[in-house]
Amino acid sequence: MNYNHLIDLNYYSVEQCQEIIELAIKINNNPEKYLDSCKGKILATLFYEPSTRTQMSFQTAMLRLGGQVIGFDNPSNSSVAKGEGLADTIKTINCYADIITIRSPIEGSAKYSALNSELPVINAGDGGHLHPTQTLTDLLTLKIEKGRLENLKIGICGDLKFGRTVHSLIKALSRYKNNTFILISTENLKIPEYIKEFLIYNNCDFEEVFSLDEAIFDLDILYMTRIQKERFKDEQEYLSQKDVYILDCEKLKKAKKELIIMHPLPRVDEIDNNIDKDERAIYFKQARYGVYARMALILKMLESKTDKNILKGNKTDLKCLNEKCICNTEKNIHNFVIKSNNNIYCEYCEKIIK
Ligand code: NCD
């Protein structure tokens, strides 16, 4: 199977995801076997946004495979600070590395990078859009800790509007049989319209609710998320949202014994620290699994052919209305749209244009 750029996990089939998960489990069970698998290979990490887990787990993954790592985590130390555009940065990194991972506040930036790269590109988070390697981590966690990826009642709580981990997770888990999503948020932070349309189009059950208290009792998974402070235009709005959902021991009393509590981390105050001792809380294990998921992904991608023709839509003169989309921030970029389900979507950020 061919593992082209990882922009959206749903570009890979369910079977491909399964292969990565199986390889990650093998690596987890016998890491010594893979110590030299990427000897002589270089991973470039281009981080235009803060990160602890994603960046360090990518670095750890490559080092544990015997490869090496270059990159920056502070764009003001790179030529971006001199006004270099993303396409030129990517073309330059193509002269140095074997595989690229990029995190940026700009939605669609990973896809645009892939279009300008002969090397495989991994989306390590593009603004409030997607975060496919967190989702790979989440799928691996579920497989190991829950034993299945189907027949699950999944509560997702917090910032469903800006939480890219949420968008990727919903898209991925909707492909498995008999999963139901309980989307727990305030009115202001509801799931974006394009994700809802995606769920409807794929006949996946979901419910939007406000109360965590009322939803918790029959969940198999509770996926808590941080309110994404950096994505709010207005500080006051953030302050009004920030402490609405706090999972504490009292609330957890109502939950099933078999519940698992996940969180992509970082946590701010949406999970009381006392919960950490509860064996249902598995978010630090989840962070550990992220290394194995990324090791497996890197191995699969480096064995594959890279094809930069990943656009699915048509060239257009329509303008994307999302000011955080790459097609409104990068010079010399042409916009593309995808028509589906009576809507027209921006190819880069997936927001509905019409
Ligand atoms: C998440 C992210 O960056 O989107 N963190 C992560 O990668 N593990 C979640 C967050 O920042 O809240």
mmCIF file of C-alpha atoms and ligand atoms in Angstrom:
data_model
loop_
_atom_site.group_PDB
_atom_site.id
_atom_site.type_symbol
_atom_site.label_atom_id
_atom_site.label_comp_id
_atom_site.label_asym_id
_atom_site.label_seq_id
_atom_site.Cartn_x
_atom_site.Cartn_y
_atom_site.Cartn_z
ATOM 1 C CA MET A 1 0.000 0.000 0.000
ATOM 2 C CA ASN A 2 1.209 3.476 -0.791
ATOM 3 C CA TYR A 3 1.500 6.045 1.989
ATOM 4 C CA ASN A 4 1.595 9.411 0.280
ATOM 5 C CA HIS A 5 1.670 12.730 2.153
ATOM 6 C CA LEU A 6 -0.361 12.668 5.359
ATOM 7 C CA ILE A 7 -2.568 15.749 5.164
ATOM 8 C CA ASP A 8 -5.883 14.271 6.302
ATOM 9 C CA LEU A 9 -5.969 10.759 7.796
ATOM 10 C CA ASN A 10 -9.011 9.968 5.644
ATOM 11 C CA TYR A 11 -6.756 10.171 2.565
ATOM 12 C CA TYR A 12 -5.528 6.785 3.812
ATOM 13 C CA SER A 13 -7.953 3.871 3.678
ATOM 14 C CA VAL A 14 -9.169 2.094 6.825
ATOM 15 C CA GLU A 15 -6.851 -0.786 5.845
ATOM 16 C CA GLN A 16 -3.881 1.561 5.640
ATOM 17 C CA CYS A 17 -4.655 2.976 9.094
ATOM 18 C CA GLN A 18 -4.928 -0.589 10.345
ATOM 19 C CA GLU A 19 -1.480 -1.385 8.914
ATOM 20 C CA ILE A 20 0.070 1.610 10.685
ATOM 21 C CA ILE A 21 -1.597 0.626 13.969
ATOM 22 C CA GLU A 22 -0.390 -2.967 13.647
ATOM 23 C CA LEU A 23 3.149 -1.826 12.913
ATOM 24 C CA ALA A 24 3.025 0.598 15.860
ATOM 25 C CA ILE A 25 1.996 -2.268 18.149
ATOM 26 C CA LYS A 26 4.864 -4.404 16.826
ATOM 27 C CA ILE A 27 7.335 -1.570 17.444
ATOM 28 C CA ASN A 28 5.920 -1.039 20.932
ATOM 29 C CA ASN A 29 6.459 -4.734 21.686
ATOM 30 C CA ASN A 30 9.963 -4.938 20.251
ATOM 31 C CA PRO A 31 11.547 -1.492 19.803
ATOM 32 C CA GLU A 32 15.136 -2.876 19.548
ATOM 33 C CA LYS A 33 14.315 -4.419 16.200
ATOM 34 C CA TYR A 34 13.780 -0.980 14.633
ATOM 35 C CA LEU A 35 16.821 0.848 16.013
ATOM 36 C CA ASP A 36 18.493 1.192 12.600
ATOM 37 C CA SER A 37 15.458 1.275 10.342
ATOM 38 C CA CYS A 38 15.946 4.924 9.381
ATOM 39 C CA LYS A 39 19.726 5.077 9.539
ATOM 40 C CA GLY A 40 20.979 7.890 7.303
ATOM 41 C CA LYS A 41 17.533 9.489 6.980
ATOM 42 C CA ILE A 42 16.665 12.995 8.112
ATOM 43 C CA LEU A 43 13.336 14.290 9.397
ATOM 44 C CA ALA A 44 12.756 18.055 9.157
ATOM 45 C CA THR A 45 10.387 19.520 11.740
ATOM 46 C CA LEU A 46 8.978 22.913 10.744
ATOM 47 C CA PHE A 47 7.040 24.180 13.726
ATOM 48 C CA TYR A 48 5.466 27.610 13.323
ATOM 49 C CA GLU A 49 3.325 27.088 16.442
ATOM 50 C CA PRO A 50 4.110 25.946 19.993
ATOM 51 C CA SER A 51 4.272 22.221 20.639
ATOM 52 C CA THR A 52 5.551 19.833 23.275
ATOM 53 C CA ARG A 53 4.180 16.386 22.450
ATOM 54 C CA THR A 54 3.860 16.481 18.696
ATOM 55 C CA GLN A 55 7.280 17.919 18.032
ATOM 56 C CA MET A 56 9.117 15.905 20.673
ATOM 57 C CA SER A 57 7.346 12.676 19.808
ATOM 58 C CA PHE A 58 8.304 13.129 16.161
ATOM 59 C CA GLN A 59 11.887 13.792 17.200
ATOM 60 C CA THR A 60 11.892 10.814 19.551
ATOM 61 C CA ALA A 61 10.347 8.619 16.859
ATOM 62 C CA MET A 62 13.003 9.472 14.279
ATOM 63 C CA LEU A 63 15.871 9.138 16.783
ATOM 64 C CA ARG A 64 14.551 5.759 17.974
ATOM 65 C CA LEU A 65 14.504 4.616 14.361
ATOM 66 C CA GLY A 66 18.179 5.536 14.028
ATOM 67 C CA GLY A 67 17.527 8.641 11.917
ATOM 68 C CA GLN A 68 18.334 12.275 12.556
ATOM 69 C CA VAL A 69 16.329 15.459 12.949
ATOM 70 C CA ILE A 70 16.696 19.052 11.756
ATOM 71 C CA GLY A 71 14.260 21.955 11.974
ATOM 72 C CA PHE A 72 13.012 24.939 13.882
ATOM 73 C CA ASP A 73 10.383 25.546 16.502
ATOM 74 C CA ASN A 74 10.679 29.281 16.464
ATOM 75 C CA PRO A 75 10.023 30.674 12.992
ATOM 76 C CA SER A 76 11.620 33.963 13.966
ATOM 77 C CA ASN A 77 14.927 32.085 13.800
ATOM 78 C CA SER A 78 14.258 31.012 10.211
ATOM 79 C CA SER A 79 14.009 32.957 6.954
ATOM 80 C CA VAL A 80 10.271 33.238 7.474
ATOM 81 C CA ALA A 81 11.211 36.236 9.605
ATOM 82 C CA LYS A 82 12.757 37.772 6.454
ATOM 83 C CA GLY A 83 9.523 37.368 4.535
ATOM 84 C CA GLU A 84 10.087 33.999 2.848
ATOM 85 C CA GLY A 85 6.905 32.305 1.623
ATOM 86 C CA LEU A 86 5.996 28.743 2.560
ATOM 87 C CA ALA A 87 6.569 27.292 -0.930
ATOM 88 C CA ASP A 88 10.173 28.525 -0.990
ATOM 89 C CA THR A 89 10.847 27.206 2.527
ATOM 90 C CA ILE A 90 9.524 23.784 1.519
ATOM 91 C CA LYS A 91 11.540 23.705 -1.731
ATOM 92 C CA THR A 92 14.649 24.516 0.293
ATOM 93 C CA ILE A 93 14.014 21.822 2.918
ATOM 94 C CA ASN A 94 13.657 19.426 -0.030
ATOM 95 C CA CYS A 95 17.405 19.926 -0.586
ATOM 96 C CA TYR A 96 18.259 18.824 2.968
ATOM 97 C CA ALA A 97 15.901 16.212 4.413
ATOM 98 C CA ASP A 98 14.046 12.990 3.528
ATOM 99 C CA ILE A 99 10.699 13.684 5.165
ATOM 100 C CA ILE A 100 9.019 16.840 6.426
ATOM 101 C CA THR A 101 6.592 17.502 9.222
ATOM 102 C CA ILE A 102 4.928 20.891 9.495
ATOM 103 C CA ARG A 103 2.773 22.624 12.096
ATOM 104 C CA SER A 104 1.345 26.028 11.324
ATOM 105 C CA PRO A 105 -1.487 28.318 12.436
ATOM 106 C CA ILE A 106 -2.548 28.565 8.792
ATOM 107 C CA GLU A 107 -5.249 26.129 7.637
ATOM 108 C CA GLY A 108 -4.331 24.233 4.500
ATOM 109 C CA SER A 109 -0.618 24.937 4.956
ATOM 110 C CA ALA A 110 0.314 21.238 5.038
ATOM 111 C CA LYS A 111 -1.539 20.556 1.816
ATOM 112 C CA TYR A 112 0.090 23.530 0.142
ATOM 113 C CA SER A 113 3.478 22.308 1.396
ATOM 114 C CA ALA A 114 2.845 18.876 -0.131
ATOM 115 C CA LEU A 115 2.044 20.483 -3.464
ATOM 116 C CA ASN A 116 5.474 22.061 -3.399
ATOM 117 C CA SER A 117 7.406 19.032 -2.196
ATOM 118 C CA GLU A 118 9.009 15.965 -3.740
ATOM 119 C CA LEU A 119 9.477 14.671 -0.201
ATOM 120 C CA PRO A 120 6.671 13.230 1.908
ATOM 121 C CA VAL A 121 4.947 15.862 4.047
ATOM 122 C CA ILE A 122 3.168 15.193 7.331
ATOM 123 C CA ASN A 123 0.555 17.559 8.710
ATOM 124 C CA ALA A 124 1.416 18.084 12.378
ATOM 125 C CA GLY A 125 -1.545 20.454 12.808
ATOM 126 C CA ASP A 126 -2.779 23.178 10.435
ATOM 127 C CA GLY A 127 -4.523 25.886 12.448
ATOM 128 C CA GLY A 128 -7.947 24.873 13.684
ATOM 129 C CA HIS A 129 -8.368 22.448 10.808
ATOM 130 C CA LEU A 130 -6.823 18.963 11.188
ATOM 131 C CA HIS A 131 -4.246 17.025 13.188
ATOM 132 C CA PRO A 132 -3.972 13.553 11.613
ATOM 133 C CA THR A 133 -1.005 12.244 13.619
ATOM 134 C CA GLN A 134 -2.803 12.977 16.881
ATOM 135 C CA THR A 135 -5.649 10.920 15.480
ATOM 136 C CA LEU A 136 -3.319 8.061 14.581
ATOM 137 C CA THR A 137 -2.151 8.245 18.187
ATOM 138 C CA ASP A 138 -5.767 8.224 19.375
ATOM 139 C CA LEU A 139 -6.668 5.221 17.206
ATOM 140 C CA LEU A 140 -3.648 3.300 18.487
ATOM 141 C CA THR A 141 -4.609 4.217 22.062
ATOM 142 C CA LEU A 142 -8.154 2.995 21.523
ATOM 143 C CA LYS A 143 -6.972 -0.225 19.926
ATOM 144 C CA ILE A 144 -4.639 -0.993 22.824
ATOM 145 C CA GLU A 145 -6.742 0.281 25.713
ATOM 146 C CA LYS A 146 -10.243 -0.477 24.467
ATOM 147 C CA GLY A 147 -9.546 -3.310 22.040
ATOM 148 C CA ARG A 148 -11.735 -1.888 19.289
ATOM 149 C CA LEU A 149 -12.438 1.084 17.063
ATOM 150 C CA GLU A 150 -16.111 0.305 16.463
ATOM 151 C CA ASN A 151 -19.322 0.073 18.496
ATOM 152 C CA LEU A 152 -18.266 3.020 20.608
ATOM 153 C CA LYS A 153 -20.159 5.873 22.165
ATOM 154 C CA ILE A 154 -17.695 8.726 21.991
ATOM 155 C CA GLY A 155 -18.225 11.907 23.976
ATOM 156 C CA ILE A 156 -16.111 14.823 22.789
ATOM 157 C CA CYS A 157 -16.164 17.806 25.084
ATOM 158 C CA GLY A 158 -14.871 21.374 24.971
ATOM 159 C CA ASP A 159 -13.661 23.352 21.996
ATOM 160 C CA LEU A 160 -15.221 21.555 19.056
ATOM 161 C CA LYS A 161 -15.001 24.637 16.873
ATOM 162 C CA PHE A 162 -11.253 25.254 16.872
ATOM 163 C CA GLY A 163 -10.016 21.859 18.123
ATOM 164 C CA ARG A 164 -8.210 20.305 15.169
ATOM 165 C CA THR A 165 -7.709 17.020 17.040
ATOM 166 C CA VAL A 166 -11.501 16.789 17.322
ATOM 167 C CA HIS A 167 -12.086 17.301 13.601
ATOM 168 C CA SER A 168 -9.544 14.663 12.612
ATOM 169 C CA LEU A 169 -10.792 12.192 15.224
ATOM 170 C CA ILE A 170 -14.422 12.504 14.158
ATOM 171 C CA LYS A 171 -13.553 12.055 10.498
ATOM 172 C CA ALA A 172 -11.469 8.971 11.251
ATOM 173 C CA LEU A 173 -13.813 7.237 13.711
ATOM 174 C CA SER A 174 -16.864 7.829 11.542
ATOM 175 C CA ARG A 175 -15.452 5.203 9.159
ATOM 176 C CA TYR A 176 -15.839 2.388 11.693
ATOM 177 C CA LYS A 177 -19.116 0.564 12.244
ATOM 178 C CA ASN A 178 -21.688 1.663 14.759
ATOM 179 C CA ASN A 179 -19.890 4.572 16.384
ATOM 180 C CA THR A 180 -21.965 7.391 17.876
ATOM 181 C CA PHE A 181 -20.648 10.837 18.714
ATOM 182 C CA ILE A 182 -21.978 12.917 21.580
ATOM 183 C CA LEU A 183 -20.673 16.389 20.863
ATOM 184 C CA ILE A 184 -20.609 18.336 24.116
ATOM 185 C CA SER A 185 -20.016 22.070 23.796
ATOM 186 C CA THR A 186 -21.421 25.529 24.293
ATOM 187 C CA GLU A 187 -23.307 27.198 21.480
ATOM 188 C CA ASN A 188 -20.213 29.306 20.613
ATOM 189 C CA LEU A 189 -17.855 26.356 20.270
ATOM 190 C CA LYS A 190 -20.015 23.918 18.326
ATOM 191 C CA ILE A 191 -18.543 21.644 15.687
ATOM 192 C CA PRO A 192 -18.029 23.378 12.298
ATOM 193 C CA GLU A 193 -20.710 22.982 9.684
ATOM 194 C CA TYR A 194 -18.461 21.084 7.272
ATOM 195 C CA ILE A 195 -17.819 18.333 9.844
ATOM 196 C CA LYS A 196 -21.540 18.057 10.535
ATOM 197 C CA GLU A 197 -22.214 17.762 6.826
ATOM 198 C CA PHE A 198 -19.529 15.086 6.665
ATOM 199 C CA LEU A 199 -21.236 13.073 9.418
ATOM 200 C CA ILE A 200 -24.646 13.400 7.812
ATOM 201 C CA TYR A 201 -23.265 12.475 4.398
ATOM 202 C CA ASN A 202 -21.623 9.370 5.878
ATOM 203 C CA ASN A 203 -24.707 8.337 7.835
ATOM 204 C CA CYS A 204 -22.948 8.546 11.159
ATOM 205 C CA ASP A 205 -24.982 9.088 14.336
ATOM 206 C CA PHE A 206 -24.251 12.183 16.339
ATOM 207 C CA GLU A 207 -25.922 14.403 18.875
ATOM 208 C CA GLU A 208 -25.009 17.933 19.925
ATOM 209 C CA VAL A 209 -25.559 18.589 23.633
ATOM 210 C CA PHE A 210 -24.576 21.163 26.224
ATOM 211 C CA SER A 211 -24.389 19.211 29.458
ATOM 212 C CA LEU A 212 -21.406 16.983 30.257
ATOM 213 C CA ASP A 213 -23.180 15.961 33.460
ATOM 214 C CA GLU A 214 -26.123 14.549 31.549
ATOM 215 C CA ALA A 215 -24.076 12.914 28.809
ATOM 216 C CA ILE A 216 -21.354 11.186 30.796
ATOM 217 C CA PHE A 217 -23.243 8.138 32.151
ATOM 218 C CA ASP A 218 -23.218 5.889 29.083
ATOM 219 C CA LEU A 219 -20.061 6.993 27.261
ATOM 220 C CA ASP A 220 -17.316 4.503 26.310
ATOM 221 C CA ILE A 221 -14.852 7.295 25.669
ATOM 222 C CA LEU A 222 -14.694 10.816 26.967
ATOM 223 C CA TYR A 223 -12.341 12.929 24.864
ATOM 224 C CA MET A 224 -11.725 16.199 26.717
ATOM 225 C CA THR A 225 -10.173 19.174 24.956
ATOM 226 C CA ARG A 226 -8.606 22.493 25.816
ATOM 227 C CA ILE A 227 -10.347 25.724 24.836
ATOM 228 C CA GLN A 228 -8.046 26.960 22.054
ATOM 229 C CA LYS A 229 -7.250 30.399 23.456
ATOM 230 C CA GLU A 230 -4.921 31.350 20.605
ATOM 231 C CA ARG A 231 -7.666 30.995 17.991
ATOM 232 C CA PHE A 232 -10.125 33.477 19.522
ATOM 233 C CA LYS A 233 -10.322 36.935 18.004
ATOM 234 C CA ASP A 234 -11.698 38.323 21.220
ATOM 235 C CA GLU A 235 -10.175 37.718 24.675
ATOM 236 C CA GLN A 236 -13.550 38.314 26.368
ATOM 237 C CA GLU A 237 -15.118 35.532 24.358
ATOM 238 C CA TYR A 238 -12.342 33.163 25.414
ATOM 239 C CA LEU A 239 -12.817 34.113 29.064
ATOM 240 C CA SER A 240 -16.534 33.393 28.789
ATOM 241 C CA GLN A 241 -15.804 29.874 27.508
ATOM 242 C CA LYS A 242 -12.766 28.798 29.398
ATOM 243 C CA ASP A 243 -14.141 27.155 32.523
ATOM 244 C CA VAL A 244 -17.492 25.901 31.286
ATOM 245 C CA TYR A 245 -16.389 22.252 31.307
ATOM 246 C CA ILE A 246 -14.294 20.871 34.129
ATOM 247 C CA LEU A 247 -14.177 17.130 34.634
ATOM 248 C CA ASP A 248 -13.863 16.411 38.346
ATOM 249 C CA CYS A 249 -14.307 13.365 40.597
ATOM 250 C CA GLU A 250 -17.906 14.263 41.332
ATOM 251 C CA LYS A 251 -18.875 14.217 37.654
ATOM 252 C CA LEU A 252 -16.895 11.044 37.052
ATOM 253 C CA LYS A 253 -18.970 9.184 39.663
ATOM 254 C CA LYS A 254 -21.758 9.033 37.098
ATOM 255 C CA ALA A 255 -19.601 7.404 34.432
ATOM 256 C CA LYS A 256 -19.204 3.738 33.498
ATOM 257 C CA LYS A 257 -16.430 1.673 35.066
ATOM 258 C CA GLU A 258 -15.126 0.903 31.570
ATOM 259 C CA LEU A 259 -15.025 4.537 30.421
ATOM 260 C CA ILE A 260 -11.680 5.779 29.179
ATOM 261 C CA ILE A 261 -10.761 9.442 29.461
ATOM 262 C CA MET A 262 -8.577 10.784 26.701
ATOM 263 C CA HIS A 263 -7.091 14.216 26.052
ATOM 264 C CA PRO A 264 -4.593 15.232 23.353
ATOM 265 C CA LEU A 265 -2.963 17.502 25.963
ATOM 266 C CA PRO A 266 -1.921 20.128 26.949
ATOM 267 C CA ARG A 267 -4.500 20.325 29.732
ATOM 268 C CA VAL A 268 -5.284 23.727 31.190
ATOM 269 C CA ASP A 269 -8.034 23.234 33.762
ATOM 270 C CA GLU A 270 -10.625 21.131 31.974
ATOM 271 C CA ILE A 271 -9.584 18.001 33.895
ATOM 272 C CA ASP A 272 -9.061 18.219 37.646
ATOM 273 C CA ASN A 273 -5.625 16.809 38.574
ATOM 274 C CA ASN A 274 -7.273 14.394 41.026
ATOM 275 C CA ILE A 275 -8.637 12.511 38.029
ATOM 276 C CA ASP A 276 -5.090 11.531 37.010
ATOM 277 C CA LYS A 277 -5.056 8.812 39.677
ATOM 278 C CA ASP A 278 -8.219 7.208 38.307
ATOM 279 C CA GLU A 279 -7.327 4.252 36.103
ATOM 280 C CA ARG A 280 -9.816 5.421 33.507
ATOM 281 C CA ALA A 281 -7.581 8.452 32.836
ATOM 282 C CA ILE A 282 -5.222 7.382 30.082
ATOM 283 C CA TYR A 283 -4.021 10.677 28.598
ATOM 284 C CA PHE A 284 -0.389 10.247 29.596
ATOM 285 C CA LYS A 285 -0.334 6.734 28.134
ATOM 286 C CA GLN A 286 -1.854 8.289 25.039
ATOM 287 C CA ALA A 287 1.119 10.673 24.800
ATOM 288 C CA ARG A 288 3.500 7.699 25.007
ATOM 289 C CA TYR A 289 1.659 5.823 22.239
ATOM 290 C CA GLY A 290 2.183 8.899 20.051
ATOM 291 C CA VAL A 291 5.824 7.955 19.627
ATOM 292 C CA TYR A 292 4.997 4.463 18.315
ATOM 293 C CA ALA A 293 2.272 5.769 16.017
ATOM 294 C CA ARG A 294 4.736 8.257 14.531
ATOM 295 C CA MET A 295 7.517 5.669 14.234
ATOM 296 C CA ALA A 296 5.192 3.424 12.247
ATOM 297 C CA LEU A 297 4.022 6.318 10.090
ATOM 298 C CA ILE A 298 7.554 7.474 9.258
ATOM 299 C CA LEU A 299 8.553 3.919 8.282
ATOM 300 C CA LYS A 300 5.528 3.472 6.030
ATOM 301 C CA MET A 301 5.968 6.852 4.362
ATOM 302 C CA LEU A 302 9.676 6.433 3.708
ATOM 303 C CA GLU A 303 8.974 3.091 2.008
ATOM 304 C CA SER A 304 6.389 4.707 -0.269
ATOM 305 C CA LYS A 305 6.372 6.766 -3.432
ATOM 306 C CA THR A 306 5.474 10.417 -2.992
ATOM 307 C CA ASP A 307 3.027 11.983 -5.385
ATOM 308 C CA LYS A 308 2.443 15.702 -5.188
ATOM 309 C CA ASN A 309 -0.755 15.582 -7.233
ATOM 310 C CA ILE A 310 -3.049 15.421 -4.275
ATOM 311 C CA LEU A 311 -5.588 18.059 -5.274
ATOM 312 C CA LYS A 312 -9.052 16.617 -5.648
ATOM 313 C CA GLY A 313 -10.962 19.754 -6.636
ATOM 314 C CA ASN A 314 -11.162 22.222 -9.493
ATOM 315 C CA LYS A 315 -9.422 25.528 -10.021
ATOM 316 C CA THR A 316 -11.701 28.421 -9.228
ATOM 317 C CA ASP A 317 -11.995 32.185 -9.034
ATOM 318 C CA LEU A 318 -14.240 31.868 -5.974
ATOM 319 C CA LYS A 319 -12.635 33.304 -2.877
ATOM 320 C CA CYS A 320 -12.336 31.356 0.353
ATOM 321 C CA LEU A 321 -13.895 33.396 3.166
ATOM 322 C CA ASN A 322 -11.628 31.979 5.854
ATOM 323 C CA GLU A 323 -8.971 34.554 6.600
ATOM 324 C CA LYS A 324 -6.817 31.886 8.265
ATOM 325 C CA CYS A 325 -6.741 29.777 5.097
ATOM 326 C CA ILE A 326 -3.473 29.453 3.191
ATOM 327 C CA CYS A 327 -5.153 30.718 0.026
ATOM 328 C CA ASN A 328 -5.608 34.079 1.739
ATOM 329 C CA THR A 329 -2.143 34.310 3.292
ATOM 330 C CA GLU A 330 0.306 32.962 0.696
ATOM 331 C CA LYS A 331 1.230 34.873 -2.479
ATOM 332 C CA ASN A 332 0.824 33.281 -5.937
ATOM 333 C CA ILE A 333 -1.552 30.578 -4.780
ATOM 334 C CA HIS A 334 -4.516 29.471 -6.814
ATOM 335 C CA ASN A 335 -7.672 28.428 -5.075
ATOM 336 C CA PHE A 336 -9.356 25.083 -5.669
ATOM 337 C CA VAL A 337 -12.817 23.949 -4.645
ATOM 338 C CA ILE A 338 -14.480 20.611 -4.091
ATOM 339 C CA LYS A 339 -18.168 20.172 -4.908
ATOM 340 C CA SER A 340 -19.961 17.634 -2.808
ATOM 341 C CA ASN A 341 -23.267 17.155 -1.142
ATOM 342 C CA ASN A 342 -24.744 20.388 -2.620
ATOM 343 C CA ASN A 343 -21.968 22.490 -1.127
ATOM 344 C CA ILE A 344 -18.763 24.014 -2.431
ATOM 345 C CA TYR A 345 -15.776 23.554 -0.102
ATOM 346 C CA CYS A 346 -12.362 25.199 -0.137
ATOM 347 C CA GLU A 347 -9.849 22.513 -1.088
ATOM 348 C CA TYR A 348 -7.339 23.774 1.475
ATOM 349 C CA CYS A 349 -9.321 24.475 4.646
ATOM 350 C CA GLU A 350 -12.584 22.618 3.833
ATOM 351 C CA LYS A 351 -14.740 25.549 4.933
ATOM 352 C CA ILE A 352 -17.971 25.840 2.985
ATOM 353 C CA ILE A 353 -17.659 28.649 0.426
ATOM 354 C CA LYS A 354 -21.181 28.356 -0.978
HETATM 355 C C1 NCD B 1 -3.184 19.549 20.419
HETATM 356 C C2 NCD B 1 -2.908 20.474 19.258
HETATM 357 O O1 NCD B 1 -1.814 21.016 19.111
HETATM 358 O O2 NCD B 1 -3.827 20.633 18.476
HETATM 359 N N1 NCD B 1 -2.055 19.104 21.084
HETATM 360 C C3 NCD B 1 -1.322 18.088 20.583
HETATM 361 O O3 NCD B 1 -0.838 18.126 19.478
HETATM 362 N N2 NCD B 1 -1.152 17.010 21.354
HETATM 363 C C4 NCD B 1 -4.257 20.032 21.315
HETATM 364 C C5 NCD B 1 -4.196 21.403 21.890
HETATM 365 O O4 NCD B 1 -3.296 22.192 21.626
HETATM 366 O O5 NCD B 1 -5.107 21.724 22.656
#
